[in-house]
């Protein structure tokens, strides 16, 4: 591995210098030229020449570094040993203390003992530009608009770039899929750019080849293909939303008439597509406008946190959860789902139902609404049905029924029918042409390809992205079929499971490295512009497709530009003018799809008879993992260590089972004394026999899971994901077949008897009756608006012995509206990216040492243990209250207490109050007594127990935010309210001799939050948003009775349940 | 110094053992004690013991080196349990230290004659215990090489320690305690060093002890000032010894953590300190008197008295435990109540019950004279109580932190190999220093013993 | 006579019990000797008084040390917290005097103790590894079980023969001259 | 009993005890002094540069404004080190074949940056911002000294934290009117006390408490 990256680094060097000429080639797109220029130029001692970077940063400088003693050790032995100690950011910490390693370290310690005395820094250099690009001001980040393509959607983003290094991603307010916000995946995607495990060159059978060599080979193949009119030429892609790529592919197919284009997207449900066909007889894209709906019913749809447009959905939805006073009204959300999702957890009413039974519920609802003959339901569901039906009807034209991505076509068709009958079409949702360039049905398209491969009809297979060998349904047996293809070419960012079996592998450029374009869920197109020249010898799909076209070697930029030149004519915008605007705004104006009138060709009565699965049969459902999705993010340390929204598990996936089923199967959790409630949980390992295949997984008891339904989340069990992602969790694809992509029956679960350690950051889910997360129903709130202040509350200001400090200038504060927060995790990753927060690895998380500055706590209301009847925090003790508990999320950053308990106990004054009321943490003064952490009631402080920060991998040094100190071993750290943003904002304002405007300074978490739940600002200014929120009666502080006077306060959560369902 | 002790042989005194075996003269006590240092050949037992403890000290060094290379992460600590063995051991050792000063100072002021033959090594024990304790505050920091930030010195940064922090109070309390104990000990040693100098068997001994004795001649003037200084030191050391453990208890009492934030801490920490201290004195005294045949000097009377002190302080500690519970429920503070329940039913309850067994139940045996006079049993009990006191600190430091205010942040603690090796290492260091001490310096204050002889013979003569 | 007198420190008599030396000392004083010193293996009550040594400065010195330490302690803390770099520590007042008490106390004790010991040594003129009295062969016993009374040559009433006789008269065993080594 | 020590031992013993104390004191003060000395602070240490660039000549003699080269000093945290291009603006014409300028020409030819040796080095955890100081009336020479008289630039101030604090606690003596910021020879006028107060008000300087908060410079 080391040798590999060494070798790669020499290359990077060349790539970067090579970047200049081909950039200069385009005199248009000035900003683009400027960016690429930035590459091999520098900020003070900072150069992008990676070799030099390494030298510099080892050379005891680099603005964003400060060092502990041992890093001053230049003794090669010691250096080398530090490398070995931390091979990789996000590497799992290996605590094994073998004797040899130990003796080495002893030697090393002697080596650095020698220079302990010397405090004198040696010479370092300033390496200025040779020709400084126009418009660049050293030390001032630039922002560029681009988009992250993802499934059938693309999220528009603004990327912060420091002297040519993209360091942070923000949402693009002008972009429909972003509206200024992002989600965890978008935030984390920048780490993939700098991932040292990415494939770095073109490979032919594992041998390094130059791009030109590939071009020649491609031309050879192309001529051969032309000869047979493209017969045997197959192209396999994922969902394509890039107009340019589609255009290129279509041209290619025109060039090779007999060639075929297949698609396989393992984690996007075909239900919507098929459902639309069923309902309208054609491909139709449904655009939801939840903001306009007063009552929403989600049929197993996680529309707030996944699927096309979810960020926009969350924003619209949250705006309807805004509550300024008791007279405001709320919308109401019903969710029927098999497994708790972010959407379900923040619903007003949630009904756990097996995925398979959802269709029955939909039919019943249709029946209630008179679209078909009534369908009888039993138990809770029946009661529910009446309430929901009446509620929906009440809000005719202002209600919305959303069918889940992973539900069958029938459910979608029914949803369309119901929405139509409720008069919602054109109001709370509308239809457009499909966003996918070429809608094709999964898995049929892939099935067809496999059949052809099997029949030996495929001579040349071009796999553009994706990892079918890993994620294709196992009954296709893709591997053996791929072996029969004479020439297979794989384009992917990593040399992964599939690449191994392909003759050629081309490393795929990150979206921040290449020109491209993509459509958002509503059709709006964005030109994807590169922020940095490729770090490695990587190429985009455009380049590879071009290689087989009649214009081999056509740069992606030209392709994109060419396509949009054509389009601009249609859009009636002269390209030379429009282009710059498109790049600047991050959207191509006028590309948003216009709603189409899709008339319903479907009647609920026409559906075949529904055969329900027996109630006691266990149903297995497959879902993409909330963090690593279908597996493409497996090597992303930030996402691996990110606690999954509901389970709070990190680094692994698990078989999710309901508490009741857990009883039956005798699976349980053992809280190990190490980490325990906050760290390691050992849970029972089970064998899963399903679809004639077997997989072994750790079982996780999840309150709220539908009783006889278990979840296998996709994306884990990778074998060639890279250093971070390989061999984590279990691979659910192994038991997934093409005829049961999302729901499978008749499987068997048998405990193996042993248990497996899982890293869970919050096991205990009970508030123990403390005033931490206060909630009420809308009715209660209207009756008693000040409910949040009952019970414990902060003593009045004046009854303190001490004179209160006065904050005359700015008083920074934060208000978090628990009514809006849905626990989606965007803030957690945003914070990690902004503040150079390290990844510590599973073992350390299991010891309770994760470093996130903001965590999201998940509590279940009124959960009790059957045994004691007392409050329980452990799902292992079954109790009916765990079958469908009310779930609440609470983001907890540093509370920035005015009477900070941490400050008073610090012996060296490393944490003190600023004049603006910030709880400053001074890393370079901290000696690491950890007293502050002990004395912090909220436990928001994080300690560098070991050398968690990766000081060695050069790529990761490029990623760091130069505005924030990089902490090393032995110091405490915590949320600073993004003090670097505050300072820079203040400095700009002061230069203009004006006060800071409200909203001028936003913290990383605030700007990422799709729900606008986090608001930061000057609490001293009565007109600021934050002051207004704090003035509300819902506003309270955690554990106010401690009189720590937090600056971070919360607005109590108010749910809006249906009175009908409440009673009885 | 006047000694108000009824003459030997009178009816009531027979029930009390003498503090000094019969038939001793100035010369005989001097010989007996000095010979241990000057003439007695190195026994195999001593050599073996020293070798063993020395090895353990090496373990300590290795543990610390490894700690400095890797970081405190090699220990079991985490968030929320930021303090683990390191602080537990620190408090434990400091506590043990207290007996020495207490015996030499307070019993001196109270004019307790029986202190004479045990104060010397008790003080030595104090010094060694403080030395062991002192290691921890330093190495438990994340960046020990920056620990000097805790010292008030004019830095180029223009910043100073934060004097509101109990940790800074610790720095001052512990260093003062160490210094004063050392002075007190040295002053006490002066006349004996002179004795050793005058009885030295070779030039080397002469030079060493001669230099240390500073030319002490025992002139009346010397003695006069000497006594005045010694009395003053005793007077100063008494409040000091109380303050030190009070300050240590502030580390917890000043914090807001449930189970720490209690006003009972200072008194009951001090009591606990004396408790463990006397236990440790017994742990040392019993083998010592056996090994060097000092039964005449450390008589049953001493053991008996120490046992009684342990019983008394043990009861105070028990009272402390009770008050913790009482206040929790009486105050109705939900966090304190919760913590109290945690101690009884929580995941760490077995530690708590073990603590009750060691610290409260076991010492009740000391009510019985038979037990107090059974040397072997006393020895075992002293060990049990030392363990108990260690457990007490574990319960306070670790268990309080595992489940504090916000349930989402609750965690658990599991010590690692390095936690144990460090604890073991300091025990080794403590023992090794003792081994060196008994061979290098008089383990019993000779001059004071002579005084005792004087008084005894005096009272003896009175009877005629 | 003259020069060997200058080498003479005094005459010393030896006793075997505290009582004897006590009475001897008293008689020496009453006989009008001013520069009398007694050497004993342990403090003998009343002996210092008997040879006319009453007041010692040790307590005063100690007091000074204590006051000095205390003032330094509080002064330092106040200056640091309230004057040189005033900072808002968890909303506590700059002069949080209750929090400054422990350090003040410790430094008081430290100052006092150090002054007490150093003062005692200094007043005793220690260290003084060389002293003519050590030349006396039997003086080795002074630190074990013998008691010595020395009448110094600088005493105006001193006369070698006369004084020696006096010592024998008060029942001293082995009377011996104490000489500086030439 | 024979004497163990010679007479002189008395003097030796007392002297060595006293000596030990004194020595300890001296050593301690020594450390504190060295920490403030140029040996640690690098104050007044001039460094060999790849090109013998003389600020004295360019600023002092030619009177070129600071901002001609240090372009971003008013707008950014970093004053900015001029790109080779800036040198060549003049030196493509002036002294365009003088030997000691070869490194400059070479850099321009080969597109390889000149590697200047850093003179002013703050610790990496200090976030100093040039622009705000310039905008609030702190002139270059207040920290950098009389650059216009330095053939080889050296660090004119200790750059220790306490040195920074001195000014952050009481900036007024160093405040200048806007037009004097780049004047290398500025000396505080007689009425600086008055002027300082007035300027502080005009510039809306923040309070000492704000200027000495940790997060003002450390993040």
XYZ file of C-alpha atoms in Angstrom, chain A residues 17 20 40-45 56 59-67 119-132 137-140 163 809-810 909 912-916 918 920-924 961-966 979-980 983-984 986-988 990-991 993-994, chain D residues 38-40 42 45 47-48 50 71-72 74-86 107-129 131-132 135-136 161 178 202-207 209-211 213-219:
136
model
C 2.094 20.518 -13.380
C -1.432 24.067 -16.735
C 0.542 24.398 -8.709
C 0.748 27.825 -7.190
C 0.845 28.476 -3.528
C -0.271 30.250 -0.462
C 2.760 31.320 1.519
C 4.521 28.070 2.354
C 6.772 21.503 4.043
C 9.147 20.933 7.930
C 7.388 22.136 11.096
C 5.184 24.688 9.439
C 2.043 24.971 7.414
C -0.314 27.483 8.865
C -2.932 25.063 10.013
C -0.583 22.918 12.080
C 0.668 23.189 15.550
C 2.688 20.465 16.991
C 12.636 24.998 21.362
C 14.105 26.710 18.333
C 12.219 26.415 15.030
C 14.507 26.060 12.032
C 14.211 27.842 8.695
C 11.079 27.517 6.632
C 10.311 28.936 3.233
C 7.763 31.124 1.542
C 6.974 29.942 -1.954
C 5.074 32.678 -3.819
C 3.356 32.360 -7.163
C 5.314 32.929 -10.294
C 2.287 34.497 -11.972
C -0.551 35.153 -9.570
C -6.632 37.194 -2.942
C -4.253 35.160 -0.843
C -5.899 33.855 2.309
C -9.391 34.512 1.038
C -5.821 28.652 -3.046
C -21.212 44.010 22.523
C -22.190 40.893 20.650
C -6.909 28.678 31.920
C -12.045 30.733 29.392
C -14.831 33.076 28.390
C -14.464 35.580 25.593
C -15.912 39.033 25.961
C -18.657 38.003 23.538
C -17.921 32.323 23.762
C -13.052 29.647 24.175
C -10.973 26.496 24.007
C -7.287 27.278 23.678
C -5.683 24.090 22.392
C -2.132 25.326 22.650
C -9.445 23.947 6.716
C -6.531 26.378 7.140
C -8.694 28.572 9.371
C -8.812 25.974 12.138
C -5.960 24.598 14.231
C -5.359 20.901 13.757
C -15.183 30.884 15.922
C -13.108 31.130 12.741
C -13.748 36.231 13.550
C -13.550 36.514 9.788
C -16.291 40.396 12.391
C -13.068 41.487 10.738
C -14.865 42.185 7.462
C -15.005 46.086 11.318
C -13.071 47.045 8.226
C -16.840 50.190 10.469
C -20.306 48.638 10.668
C 16.669 36.633 20.278
C 18.003 33.095 20.529
C 14.408 31.967 20.988
C 14.707 35.340 16.496
C 18.144 37.828 13.238
C 18.408 35.645 7.090
C 20.240 34.805 3.868
C 18.036 33.344 -2.481
C -0.930 43.620 -2.530
C -3.395 41.971 -0.190
C -5.309 45.783 3.262
C -7.845 43.138 2.335
C -6.579 39.810 3.598
C -5.007 38.125 6.564
C -1.843 37.701 4.533
C 0.112 40.675 3.227
C 1.141 38.542 0.297
C 4.594 37.839 -1.098
C 4.891 39.222 -4.651
C 4.881 36.707 -7.496
C 7.964 36.688 -9.710
C 5.881 38.547 -12.253
C 5.892 41.618 -10.011
C 12.049 31.557 -11.905
C 10.133 33.483 -14.542
C 11.558 31.332 -17.311
C 11.139 27.964 -15.673
C 7.884 28.774 -13.894
C 9.450 27.576 -10.653
C 8.796 29.740 -7.596
C 11.573 31.534 -5.761
C 11.953 30.039 -2.313
C 12.242 32.981 0.084
C 13.302 32.319 3.638
C 10.625 33.192 6.164
C 11.654 35.990 8.516
C 8.541 36.646 10.605
C 7.245 33.389 12.022
C 4.264 33.240 14.313
C 3.322 30.002 15.999
C 0.958 27.995 13.807
C -1.925 28.373 16.246
C -1.816 32.155 16.077
C -4.198 33.634 13.505
C -2.794 37.070 12.760
C -4.711 39.195 10.286
C -5.872 43.710 7.053
C -7.646 44.453 10.300
C -7.604 49.187 8.767
C -7.583 50.039 12.445
C 2.446 36.762 23.077
C -4.999 56.392 7.848
C -12.959 57.017 14.997
C -11.777 53.498 14.316
C -14.429 52.174 16.749
C -11.741 50.088 18.455
C -13.109 47.229 20.503
C -12.706 47.117 24.265
C -11.603 42.778 27.147
C -12.605 41.966 23.573
C -9.130 42.517 22.166
C -10.062 37.413 24.532
C -8.291 34.180 23.626
C -10.359 33.538 20.516
C -9.329 36.903 19.087
C -6.069 35.266 18.002
C -6.404 31.547 18.740
C -8.892 29.150 17.161
